[in-house]
Tab-separated table of C-alpha atoms and ligand atoms in Angstrom:
chain	number	residue	atom	x	y	z
A	1	UNK	CA	138.607	-0.054	39.659
A	2	UNK	CA	142.417	-0.410	39.297
A	3	UNK	CA	144.285	-1.802	42.423
A	4	UNK	CA	147.633	-1.786	40.405
A	5	UNK	CA	148.884	0.864	42.933
A	6	UNK	CA	148.822	-0.938	45.616
A	7	UNK	CA	152.106	-3.046	44.201
A	8	UNK	CA	154.246	-1.528	47.259
A	9	UNK	CA	151.358	-1.820	50.236
A	10	UNK	CA	150.316	-5.457	48.884
A	11	UNK	CA	150.752	-8.341	51.540
A	12	UNK	CA	152.086	-10.250	48.469
A	13	UNK	CA	154.925	-7.889	47.736
A	14	UNK	CA	155.762	-7.913	51.107
A	15	UNK	CA	156.473	-11.644	51.215
A	16	UNK	CA	158.386	-11.276	47.847
A	17	UNK	CA	160.874	-8.649	49.604
A	18	UNK	CA	160.929	-10.922	52.493
A	19	UNK	CA	161.994	-13.771	50.053
A	20	UNK	CA	164.585	-11.711	48.276
A	21	UNK	CA	166.048	-10.048	50.954
A	22	UNK	CA	166.244	-13.518	53.017
A	23	UNK	CA	168.138	-14.997	50.112
A	24	UNK	CA	170.523	-12.553	49.682
A	25	UNK	CA	171.283	-12.734	53.453
A	26	UNK	CA	171.915	-16.047	52.255
A	27	UNK	CA	174.660	-15.573	50.359
A	28	UNK	CA	176.055	-13.668	52.942
A	29	UNK	CA	175.894	-16.546	55.625
A	30	UNK	CA	177.986	-18.560	53.106
A	31	UNK	CA	180.509	-16.469	52.451
A	32	UNK	CA	180.861	-14.971	56.084
A	33	UNK	CA	181.254	-19.014	57.228
A	34	UNK	CA	183.472	-19.480	54.184
A	35	UNK	CA	186.167	-16.921	55.575
A	36	UNK	CA	185.967	-17.567	58.818
A	37	UNK	CA	186.079	-21.302	58.250
A	38	UNK	CA	189.877	-21.161	57.310
A	39	UNK	CA	190.669	-20.686	61.289
A	40	UNK	CA	189.994	-24.832	60.857
A	41	UNK	CA	192.913	-24.537	58.970
A	42	UNK	CA	194.574	-24.269	62.402
A	43	UNK	CA	197.250	-22.508	61.207
A	44	UNK	CA	197.539	-19.770	64.247
A	45	UNK	CA	194.656	-17.398	62.185
A	46	UNK	CA	196.934	-17.016	59.298
A	47	UNK	CA	194.814	-17.716	56.656
A	48	UNK	CA	191.673	-16.265	58.239
A	49	UNK	CA	193.440	-13.003	59.001
A	50	UNK	CA	194.418	-12.602	55.366
A	51	UNK	CA	190.914	-13.609	54.089
A	52	UNK	CA	188.877	-11.499	57.198
A	53	UNK	CA	191.395	-8.225	56.140
A	54	UNK	CA	190.501	-8.704	52.693
A	55	UNK	CA	187.040	-8.663	53.569
A	56	UNK	CA	187.543	-5.985	55.614
A	57	UNK	CA	189.712	-3.616	53.415
A	58	UNK	CA	188.640	-3.908	49.967
A	59	UNK	CA	186.827	-1.167	48.768
A	60	UNK	CA	184.450	-2.968	46.243
A	61	UNK	CA	183.613	-5.177	49.535
A	62	UNK	CA	183.004	-2.473	51.712
A	63	UNK	CA	180.832	-0.671	49.411
A	64	UNK	CA	178.698	-4.277	49.388
A	65	UNK	CA	179.036	-3.994	53.112
A	66	UNK	CA	176.356	-1.172	52.780
A	67	UNK	CA	174.236	-3.095	50.402
A	68	UNK	CA	174.455	-5.948	53.127
A	69	UNK	CA	173.053	-3.812	56.006
A	70	UNK	CA	170.642	-2.321	53.784
A	71	UNK	CA	169.236	-5.738	52.929
A	72	UNK	CA	169.226	-6.886	56.678
A	73	UNK	CA	167.180	-3.772	57.511
A	74	UNK	CA	164.824	-4.186	54.994
A	75	UNK	CA	164.482	-8.156	55.878
A	76	UNK	CA	163.792	-6.698	59.836
A	77	UNK	CA	161.429	-4.271	58.953
A	78	UNK	CA	159.458	-5.980	56.492
A	79	UNK	CA	159.299	-8.932	58.915
A	80	UNK	CA	158.336	-6.692	61.646
A	81	UNK	CA	155.554	-5.296	59.503
A	82	UNK	CA	154.525	-8.793	58.303
A	83	UNK	CA	154.247	-10.214	61.941
A	84	UNK	CA	152.320	-6.896	63.271
A	85	UNK	CA	149.838	-7.652	60.547
A	86	UNK	CA	149.434	-10.944	60.764
A	87	UNK	CA	148.529	-10.875	64.634
A	88	UNK	CA	145.971	-8.289	63.972
A	89	UNK	CA	144.336	-10.490	61.287
A	90	UNK	CA	143.301	-12.859	64.524
A	91	UNK	CA	142.469	-10.676	67.233
A	92	UNK	CA	140.684	-13.706	69.380
A	93	UNK	CA	143.139	-16.723	69.561
A	94	UNK	CA	141.833	-20.176	69.586
A	95	UNK	CA	141.309	-22.160	72.718
A	96	UNK	CA	141.954	-25.706	71.191
A	97	UNK	CA	145.521	-26.334	70.251
A	98	UNK	CA	145.984	-28.579	67.247
A	99	UNK	CA	148.224	-26.913	64.615
A	100	UNK	CA	151.108	-29.084	65.297
A	101	UNK	CA	148.814	-31.553	63.407
A	102	UNK	CA	149.384	-29.189	60.008
A	103	UNK	CA	152.611	-27.628	60.427
A	104	UNK	CA	155.907	-27.190	61.991
A	105	UNK	CA	156.306	-25.214	65.090
A	106	UNK	CA	159.217	-23.386	63.374
A	107	UNK	CA	157.372	-22.460	60.558
A	108	UNK	CA	154.850	-20.910	62.622
A	109	UNK	CA	157.533	-18.806	64.579
A	110	UNK	CA	159.900	-16.918	62.117
A	111	UNK	CA	159.050	-14.084	63.903
A	112	UNK	CA	160.338	-14.788	66.945
A	113	UNK	CA	163.244	-16.844	65.628
A	114	UNK	CA	164.120	-13.941	63.523
A	115	UNK	CA	163.880	-11.858	66.774
A	116	UNK	CA	166.484	-13.998	68.476
A	117	UNK	CA	168.804	-13.995	65.700
A	118	UNK	CA	168.572	-10.194	65.519
A	119	UNK	CA	169.328	-9.955	69.680
A	120	UNK	CA	172.395	-12.153	68.436
A	121	UNK	CA	173.443	-9.791	65.852
A	122	UNK	CA	173.609	-7.015	68.185
A	123	UNK	CA	175.777	-8.901	70.539
A	124	UNK	CA	178.062	-10.312	67.978
A	125	UNK	CA	178.394	-6.997	66.174
A	126	UNK	CA	179.501	-5.522	69.429
A	127	UNK	CA	181.976	-7.974	69.647
A	128	UNK	CA	183.647	-8.006	66.431
A	129	UNK	CA	182.475	-5.547	63.524
A	130	UNK	CA	181.831	-2.570	65.565
A	131	UNK	CA	185.129	-2.601	67.006
A	132	UNK	CA	186.755	-3.174	63.807
A	133	UNK	CA	185.414	-0.830	61.658
A	134	UNK	CA	185.872	1.548	64.886
A	135	UNK	CA	189.570	1.051	65.315
A	136	UNK	CA	189.903	1.507	61.219
A	137	UNK	CA	188.165	4.529	61.532
A	138	UNK	CA	190.529	6.116	64.472
A	139	UNK	CA	193.495	4.306	63.610
A	140	UNK	CA	193.753	3.134	60.204
A	141	UNK	CA	194.572	-0.433	61.477
A	142	UNK	CA	191.784	-3.469	61.800
A	143	UNK	CA	192.398	-5.266	65.143
A	144	UNK	CA	193.694	-8.879	65.497
A	145	UNK	CA	190.274	-10.313	64.984
A	146	UNK	CA	192.283	-13.714	65.842
A	147	UNK	CA	193.261	-13.157	68.936
A	148	UNK	CA	189.857	-11.006	69.962
A	149	UNK	CA	188.038	-14.277	68.798
A	150	UNK	CA	189.947	-16.600	70.831
A	151	UNK	CA	189.510	-14.430	74.181
A	152	UNK	CA	185.936	-13.854	73.809
A	153	UNK	CA	185.118	-17.585	73.047
A	154	UNK	CA	187.140	-18.326	76.308
A	155	UNK	CA	183.747	-17.495	78.169
A	156	UNK	CA	181.650	-20.497	78.524
A	157	UNK	CA	178.735	-18.323	78.641
A	158	UNK	CA	179.025	-16.465	75.472
A	159	UNK	CA	179.819	-19.749	73.444
A	160	UNK	CA	176.719	-20.618	75.091
A	161	UNK	CA	175.065	-17.580	73.335
A	162	UNK	CA	176.794	-17.967	70.077
A	163	UNK	CA	175.595	-21.661	70.060
A	164	UNK	CA	172.195	-21.011	70.946
A	165	UNK	CA	171.903	-18.206	68.080
A	166	UNK	CA	173.079	-20.612	65.647
A	167	UNK	CA	170.195	-22.907	66.801
A	168	UNK	CA	167.773	-20.441	66.037
A	169	UNK	CA	169.297	-19.618	62.923
A	170	UNK	CA	168.998	-23.556	62.056
A	171	UNK	CA	165.442	-23.231	62.606
A	172	UNK	CA	164.964	-19.929	60.788
A	173	UNK	CA	166.651	-21.509	57.871
A	174	UNK	CA	164.815	-24.735	57.646
A	175	UNK	CA	161.426	-22.798	56.565
A	176	UNK	CA	162.984	-19.512	55.371
A	177	UNK	CA	165.244	-21.175	52.818
A	178	UNK	CA	162.276	-23.170	50.643
A	179	UNK	CA	159.759	-20.786	51.751
A	180	UNK	CA	161.451	-17.776	50.045
A	181	UNK	CA	161.316	-19.754	46.420
A	182	UNK	CA	157.860	-20.327	47.266
A	183	UNK	CA	157.302	-16.581	48.145
A	184	UNK	CA	159.153	-15.878	44.761
A	185	UNK	CA	156.539	-18.181	42.742
A	186	UNK	CA	159.447	-20.653	42.333
A	187	UNK	CA	157.315	-23.885	42.891
A	188	UNK	CA	157.615	-26.535	40.657
A	189	UNK	CA	157.278	-30.657	40.816
A	190	UNK	CA	160.747	-31.065	39.050
A	191	UNK	CA	163.029	-28.602	41.334
A	192	UNK	CA	161.140	-28.473	44.653
A	193	UNK	CA	163.159	-31.894	46.047
A	194	UNK	CA	166.304	-30.061	45.335
A	195	UNK	CA	165.077	-26.849	46.872
A	196	UNK	CA	164.107	-29.219	49.813
A	197	UNK	CA	167.180	-30.999	50.146
A	198	UNK	CA	169.769	-28.184	49.405
A	199	UNK	CA	167.428	-26.146	51.851
A	200	UNK	CA	167.648	-28.839	54.644
A	201	UNK	CA	171.139	-29.513	54.244
A	202	UNK	CA	172.352	-25.891	54.579
A	203	UNK	CA	170.004	-25.195	57.508
A	204	UNK	CA	172.220	-27.718	59.556
A	205	UNK	CA	175.410	-27.049	57.796
A	206	UNK	CA	176.101	-23.681	57.830
A	207	UNK	CA	174.685	-23.123	61.580
A	208	UNK	CA	176.972	-26.220	62.170
A	209	UNK	CA	180.112	-24.472	60.877
A	210	UNK	CA	179.199	-21.172	62.765
A	211	UNK	CA	178.797	-23.292	65.962
A	212	UNK	CA	181.918	-25.124	65.959
A	213	UNK	CA	184.167	-21.811	65.643
A	214	UNK	CA	183.264	-20.791	69.293
A	215	UNK	CA	183.284	-24.677	70.486
A	216	UNK	CA	186.531	-25.475	69.122
A	217	UNK	CA	188.246	-22.407	70.458
A	218	UNK	CA	187.029	-22.509	73.794
A	219	UNK	CA	188.106	-26.293	73.725
A	220	UNK	CA	191.454	-24.773	72.687
A	221	UNK	CA	191.358	-27.255	69.491
A	222	UNK	CA	192.158	-24.025	67.275
A	223	UNK	CA	195.625	-22.328	68.349
B	1	UNK	CA	123.444	-46.678	76.891
B	2	UNK	CA	124.052	-49.543	73.605
B	3	UNK	CA	127.083	-51.040	73.224
B	4	UNK	CA	129.870	-48.452	71.521
B	5	UNK	CA	128.109	-45.383	72.284
B	6	UNK	CA	129.781	-42.417	73.958
B	7	UNK	CA	129.517	-39.989	76.489
B	8	UNK	CA	131.037	-36.904	75.971
B	9	UNK	CA	131.717	-33.428	77.498
B	10	UNK	CA	131.556	-30.792	75.067
B	11	UNK	CA	133.540	-27.249	75.304
B	12	UNK	CA	131.687	-25.107	72.969
B	13	UNK	CA	132.146	-21.276	71.934
B	14	UNK	CA	128.709	-19.382	73.107
B	15	UNK	CA	128.192	-15.928	71.687
B	16	UNK	CA	125.490	-13.921	71.682
B	17	UNK	CA	125.652	-11.785	68.386
B	18	UNK	CA	128.616	-10.154	66.302
B	19	UNK	CA	128.837	-7.178	69.027
B	20	UNK	CA	128.954	-9.231	72.708
B	21	UNK	CA	131.980	-11.139	73.748
B	22	UNK	CA	131.548	-14.842	73.922
B	23	UNK	CA	132.484	-17.584	75.964
B	24	UNK	CA	133.594	-21.350	76.476
B	25	UNK	CA	130.638	-23.145	77.796
B	26	UNK	CA	130.434	-26.836	78.885
B	27	UNK	CA	127.665	-29.423	77.691
B	28	UNK	CA	127.184	-33.200	78.578
B	29	UNK	CA	125.881	-35.452	75.537
B	30	UNK	CA	125.089	-39.066	76.414
B	31	UNK	CA	124.455	-42.341	74.321
B	32	UNK	CA	126.132	-40.774	71.035
B	33	UNK	CA	126.467	-43.391	68.444
B	34	UNK	CA	129.861	-43.665	66.755
B	35	UNK	CA	127.864	-43.545	63.538
B	36	UNK	CA	126.690	-40.309	63.856
B	37	UNK	CA	128.250	-37.437	61.968
B	38	UNK	CA	129.436	-34.578	64.112
B	39	UNK	CA	126.838	-32.550	63.203
B	40	UNK	CA	124.206	-35.074	63.993
B	41	UNK	CA	126.109	-35.265	67.746
B	42	UNK	CA	125.146	-31.294	67.420
B	43	UNK	CA	121.501	-31.893	66.391
B	44	UNK	CA	121.059	-34.076	69.641
B	45	UNK	CA	122.734	-31.635	71.728
B	46	UNK	CA	119.981	-28.819	70.546
B	47	UNK	CA	117.418	-30.824	70.967
B	48	UNK	CA	118.461	-31.494	74.619
B	49	UNK	CA	118.886	-27.668	74.843
B	50	UNK	CA	115.413	-26.816	73.343
B	51	UNK	CA	113.814	-29.241	75.671
B	52	UNK	CA	115.094	-27.334	78.317
B	53	UNK	CA	114.407	-23.958	77.255
B	54	UNK	CA	117.841	-23.296	76.484
B	55	UNK	CA	119.198	-21.233	73.212
B	56	UNK	CA	120.166	-24.080	70.555
B	57	UNK	CA	123.862	-23.534	69.506
B	58	UNK	CA	124.121	-21.775	66.287
B	59	UNK	CA	126.202	-23.915	63.732
B	60	UNK	CA	126.635	-23.530	59.661
B	61	UNK	CA	125.260	-26.500	57.499
B	62	UNK	CA	123.744	-27.277	54.390
B	63	UNK	CA	124.341	-30.113	52.223
B	64	UNK	CA	125.994	-32.262	54.771
B	65	UNK	CA	127.268	-34.176	52.059
B	66	UNK	CA	130.809	-32.611	51.808
B	67	UNK	CA	130.217	-30.529	48.712
B	68	UNK	CA	128.936	-26.936	49.517
B	69	UNK	CA	131.737	-25.801	52.078
B	70	UNK	CA	129.094	-24.425	54.667
B	71	UNK	CA	129.689	-26.425	57.424
B	72	UNK	CA	132.868	-25.094	59.662
B	73	UNK	CA	133.808	-25.633	63.238
B	74	UNK	CA	137.504	-25.790	64.554
B	75	UNK	CA	137.484	-28.972	66.614
B	76	UNK	CA	140.620	-30.046	69.108
B	77	UNK	CA	142.626	-26.863	67.441
B	78	UNK	CA	142.002	-28.175	63.908
B	79	UNK	CA	139.424	-27.131	61.450
B	80	UNK	CA	137.139	-29.627	60.541
B	81	UNK	CA	138.311	-31.659	63.135
B	82	UNK	CA	140.798	-34.284	63.276
B	83	UNK	CA	141.333	-36.414	60.023
B	84	UNK	CA	142.104	-35.004	56.665
B	85	UNK	CA	140.314	-34.138	53.113
B	86	UNK	CA	136.813	-33.965	55.214
B	87	UNK	CA	134.363	-31.177	56.333
B	88	UNK	CA	132.839	-31.441	59.645
B	89	UNK	CA	129.853	-33.177	58.000
B	90	UNK	CA	131.663	-35.856	56.837
B	91	UNK	CA	133.658	-36.240	60.362
B	92	UNK	CA	131.970	-39.126	62.283
B	93	UNK	CA	132.007	-39.746	66.087
B	94	UNK	CA	134.011	-42.876	65.418
B	95	UNK	CA	136.645	-40.673	65.691
B	96	UNK	CA	136.593	-39.953	69.119
B	97	UNK	CA	136.077	-42.179	72.191
B	98	UNK	CA	134.040	-42.377	75.375
B	99	UNK	CA	134.804	-40.072	78.083
B	100	UNK	CA	136.623	-37.438	75.174
B	101	UNK	CA	136.063	-33.726	75.891
B	102	UNK	CA	135.937	-31.835	72.679
B	103	UNK	CA	136.239	-28.233	71.770
B	104	UNK	CA	134.364	-26.569	69.190
B	105	UNK	CA	135.136	-23.062	68.051
B	106	UNK	CA	134.393	-20.806	65.216
B	107	UNK	CA	136.808	-19.928	62.517
B	108	UNK	CA	138.875	-16.913	64.121
B	109	UNK	CA	139.879	-14.366	61.802
B	110	UNK	CA	139.321	-10.754	61.661
B	111	UNK	CA	137.971	-11.318	58.299
B	112	UNK	CA	135.818	-13.532	59.364
B	113	UNK	CA	133.641	-12.455	62.591
B	114	UNK	CA	131.637	-14.108	64.405
B	115	UNK	CA	127.963	-13.543	64.007
B	116	UNK	CA	126.467	-15.834	66.612
B	117	UNK	CA	128.273	-19.026	68.154
B	118	UNK	CA	129.978	-21.181	65.850
B	119	UNK	CA	128.603	-19.220	62.664
B	120	UNK	CA	130.791	-16.657	61.315
B	121	UNK	CA	130.496	-14.222	57.880
B	122	UNK	CA	132.593	-15.487	55.362
B	123	UNK	CA	130.821	-12.886	53.063
B	124	UNK	CA	134.438	-11.472	52.614
B	125	UNK	CA	135.238	-14.540	50.561
B	126	UNK	CA	132.308	-13.587	48.383
B	127	UNK	CA	133.703	-9.909	47.860
B	128	UNK	CA	136.793	-11.602	47.094
B	129	UNK	CA	135.034	-13.423	44.307
B	130	UNK	CA	133.125	-10.414	42.546
B	131	UNK	CA	136.478	-8.927	42.281
B	132	UNK	CA	137.210	-11.823	39.725
B	133	UNK	CA	135.040	-10.402	37.364
B	134	UNK	CA	133.174	-12.423	34.757
B	135	UNK	CA	134.307	-15.109	32.241
B	136	UNK	CA	132.076	-15.922	29.189
B	137	UNK	CA	131.301	-19.714	28.969
B	138	UNK	CA	128.887	-20.929	26.490
B	139	UNK	CA	126.234	-23.016	27.761
B	140	UNK	CA	123.904	-23.546	24.614
B	141	UNK	CA	124.055	-26.098	22.551
B	142	UNK	CA	127.434	-27.788	22.703
B	143	UNK	CA	130.309	-26.520	20.820
B	144	UNK	CA	132.800	-28.620	18.194
B	145	UNK	CA	134.873	-30.947	19.930
B	146	UNK	CA	138.500	-29.597	20.406
B	147	UNK	CA	136.608	-25.852	19.347
B	148	UNK	CA	139.270	-24.599	22.388
B	149	UNK	CA	142.176	-26.524	22.448
B	150	UNK	CA	143.466	-27.056	26.281
B	151	UNK	CA	146.005	-29.365	27.291
B	152	UNK	CA	145.181	-32.388	29.587
B	153	UNK	CA	147.498	-31.105	32.122
B	154	UNK	CA	146.195	-27.899	32.155
B	155	UNK	CA	142.522	-29.000	32.336
B	156	UNK	CA	143.143	-31.097	35.377
B	157	UNK	CA	145.120	-28.630	37.039
B	158	UNK	CA	142.329	-26.209	36.622
B	159	UNK	CA	139.733	-28.612	37.731
B	160	UNK	CA	141.849	-29.212	40.505
B	161	UNK	CA	141.990	-25.596	41.744
B	162	UNK	CA	138.330	-25.044	40.725
B	163	UNK	CA	137.475	-28.070	43.220
B	164	UNK	CA	137.619	-25.033	46.406
B	165	UNK	CA	134.061	-24.801	48.119
B	166	UNK	CA	135.155	-21.709	49.490
B	167	UNK	CA	134.654	-23.438	53.519
B	168	UNK	CA	137.697	-20.967	54.718
B	169	UNK	CA	139.615	-24.185	56.468
B	170	UNK	CA	142.337	-22.451	54.934
B	171	UNK	CA	141.998	-19.408	56.621
B	172	UNK	CA	141.282	-20.824	59.928
B	173	UNK	CA	143.934	-23.124	59.939
B	174	UNK	CA	146.623	-20.305	58.917
B	175	UNK	CA	148.688	-18.959	62.111
B	176	UNK	CA	148.465	-15.849	59.856
B	177	UNK	CA	144.307	-15.917	58.975
B	178	UNK	CA	145.602	-15.870	55.376
B	179	UNK	CA	143.595	-16.447	52.594
B	180	UNK	CA	145.784	-16.994	50.191
B	181	UNK	CA	145.091	-20.775	49.033
B	182	UNK	CA	141.730	-19.574	48.429
B	183	UNK	CA	142.313	-16.634	46.406
B	184	UNK	CA	144.980	-18.683	44.946
B	185	UNK	CA	142.600	-21.693	44.005
B	186	UNK	CA	140.427	-18.884	42.354
B	187	UNK	CA	142.767	-17.014	40.241
B	188	UNK	CA	144.323	-20.618	39.079
B	189	UNK	CA	141.154	-22.261	37.686
B	190	UNK	CA	140.475	-18.859	35.077
B	191	UNK	CA	144.558	-18.214	34.969
B	192	UNK	CA	144.695	-21.647	33.232
B	193	UNK	CA	142.036	-21.645	30.703
B	194	UNK	CA	141.611	-19.674	27.743
B	195	UNK	CA	138.484	-18.886	29.011
B	196	UNK	CA	140.392	-16.654	31.862
B	197	UNK	CA	142.629	-15.039	29.737
B	198	UNK	CA	140.762	-11.566	29.057
B	199	UNK	CA	141.310	-9.485	32.507
B	200	UNK	CA	143.812	-12.203	33.463
B	201	UNK	CA	146.319	-9.793	35.251
B	202	UNK	CA	143.575	-7.365	36.211
B	203	UNK	CA	141.952	-10.474	38.059
B	204	UNK	CA	144.636	-11.200	40.114
B	205	UNK	CA	145.650	-7.684	41.138
B	206	UNK	CA	141.430	-7.123	42.033
B	207	UNK	CA	141.485	-10.388	44.117
B	208	UNK	CA	144.631	-9.933	46.012
B	209	UNK	CA	143.823	-6.334	46.123
B	210	UNK	CA	140.413	-6.820	47.976
B	211	UNK	CA	141.821	-10.085	49.797
B	212	UNK	CA	144.121	-7.342	51.808
B	213	UNK	CA	141.492	-4.894	52.346
B	214	UNK	CA	139.340	-7.250	54.107
B	215	UNK	CA	141.528	-8.104	56.624
B	216	UNK	CA	143.194	-11.069	55.888
B	217	UNK	CA	146.817	-12.062	56.946
B	218	UNK	CA	149.739	-12.709	54.542
B	219	UNK	CA	150.805	-16.074	53.697
B	220	UNK	CA	154.418	-17.237	55.366
B	221	UNK	CA	154.095	-20.348	53.750
B	222	UNK	CA	153.574	-22.790	57.013
B	223	UNK	CA	151.413	-25.094	54.597
B	224	UNK	CA	148.591	-25.406	57.173
B	225	UNK	CA	146.025	-24.729	54.938
B	226	UNK	CA	146.735	-27.376	52.286
B	227	UNK	CA	146.973	-29.656	55.011
B	228	UNK	CA	143.761	-28.929	56.361
B	229	UNK	CA	141.896	-28.451	52.957
B	230	UNK	CA	139.013	-30.654	52.467
B	231	UNK	CA	139.455	-30.350	48.704
B	232	UNK	CA	143.268	-30.931	48.547
B	233	UNK	CA	144.059	-27.761	47.196
B	234	UNK	CA	147.721	-27.395	46.908
B	235	UNK	CA	149.986	-24.338	48.020
B	236	UNK	CA	151.642	-24.866	44.602
B	237	UNK	CA	148.321	-22.725	43.796
B	238	UNK	CA	149.828	-19.832	46.068
B	239	UNK	CA	153.139	-19.723	43.992
B	240	UNK	CA	151.107	-19.646	40.878
B	241	UNK	CA	149.163	-16.284	42.262
B	242	UNK	CA	152.494	-14.887	43.778
B	243	UNK	CA	153.904	-14.844	39.820
B	244	UNK	CA	150.586	-13.778	38.471
B	245	UNK	CA	150.348	-11.191	40.956
B	246	UNK	CA	154.019	-9.860	40.056
B	247	UNK	CA	154.091	-10.037	36.440
B	248	UNK	CA	150.810	-8.262	36.547
B	249	UNK	CA	151.615	-5.606	38.643
B	250	UNK	CA	154.716	-5.161	36.661
B	251	UNK	CA	153.263	-4.983	33.465
B	252	UNK	CA	149.257	-4.006	33.627
B	253	UNK	CA	148.674	-0.493	32.798
B	254	UNK	CA	146.081	1.513	34.616
B	255	UNK	CA	142.608	1.317	32.780
B	256	UNK	CA	141.512	4.127	31.314
B	257	UNK	CA	138.131	5.927	32.199
B	258	UNK	CA	136.229	5.344	28.844
B	259	UNK	CA	132.649	4.884	27.853
B	260	UNK	CA	133.179	1.203	28.650
B	261	UNK	CA	132.865	2.481	32.567
B	262	UNK	CA	130.134	2.831	34.195
C	1	SF4	S1	141.068	-23.322	49.612
C	1	SF4	FE1	140.534	-25.631	50.364
C	1	SF4	S2	140.270	-24.905	52.582
C	1	SF4	FE2	140.513	-22.857	51.662
C	1	SF4	S3	138.461	-22.402	51.147
C	1	SF4	FE3	138.766	-23.588	49.438
C	1	SF4	S4	138.356	-25.913	50.150
C	1	SF4	FE4	138.275	-24.425	51.736
C	2	FES	S1	126.935	-28.820	54.867
C	2	FES	FE1	127.996	-28.849	52.759
C	2	FES	S2	129.955	-29.416	53.422
C	2	FES	FE2	129.322	-29.894	55.120
């Protein structure tokens, strides 16, 4: 009779995991955007390199990096499982299209938005994270991340990919931020407006800060 | 054709039975009064079909006054058609214009198989309800007033949740065919009241388990269910169910096999 054992298989648990890992990844976005925004000081990358090298060499943060990768993997795998399961729940699609009357397109497209962000993350880590860790591992020294940024963001098409990814991230957050609270059962008429407002602001500001990095470097605004 | 009456093209899903494939078929109806309900319009079409010795279109309906939840139909891409807060029997032809093409489909979900044409089998909902078990409510002579103290706010919330008529529009509207709005309403109406406290945790676990077994998708908080629910059930209920489920699954013990089992 009991179905308690179903905890790890239940659809609600999967959503809770999605919400928790999502919020965790949001904290990463804040740190990442914060450190990288140091380039906007326009001091030849000095402050940024200090910050980045602290993040890249501090042992505690390096341990946390593993947690971050695990959290990201969990978010991705859980997302794939949920999306597949949800596709199976409606084997025959509707002929009439009217969903825009009851929900936003991006809330219905979290899987595809997530996939776009994942593709970007592969490109992005091949640009910076992997070469840097590889250099640390082989030579013991970090690469010149600031110089590399300037070089990579001198290509218009790469800047285009980065900006596109920021737009996808913005839509993903626009639904994901508040959705995470709902999945965790945190829905309260007193706090809903603030969750909505903060979520909306964050979904615009955070991707915008990120997008401004390649854009301003491409136009030579950062020296 | 009296003034204001309409000629319409209907594209309707026809399917012989659960095991044959279906298809969309076009029909013409003429001289439809804007005062007709949507179901009356389908009655007119069915009379025409019967006169032509064709098979009438099967669709669900019962009370035709918006309270039973039996009527369904996914009309022009939305459960219960355009408008909000209404069932299909409360949808009137004045919502359409002369010359319109109207697409009419059954609810689409693996857990709601099509039995015939526009009729789907919603017994998955019954099985979820059955998993909720029983509560005792005295219906004999009136109790002493205030015998069971229930705060006004809780009584209102429970009543709002209990307004769910089990129509399944939430599942039909959801991109994931999730039944979370329905299940959360059913769990909420009991968990908010003293009568529902015994077995509160077990009820949440069992109903969610049955929901998953039936093959509904998982909720991704798009809010489509709430927007299309004819009874205005709020997704606050879903958040409550998430809480109830989480707490229950972390604290509820496995029931022991005992003399009470049979
Ligand atoms: S929650 Fe609303 S849409 Fe879903 S079954 Fe109940 S009344 Fe129908
Ligand atoms: S027929 Fe009863 S609600 Fe429509």
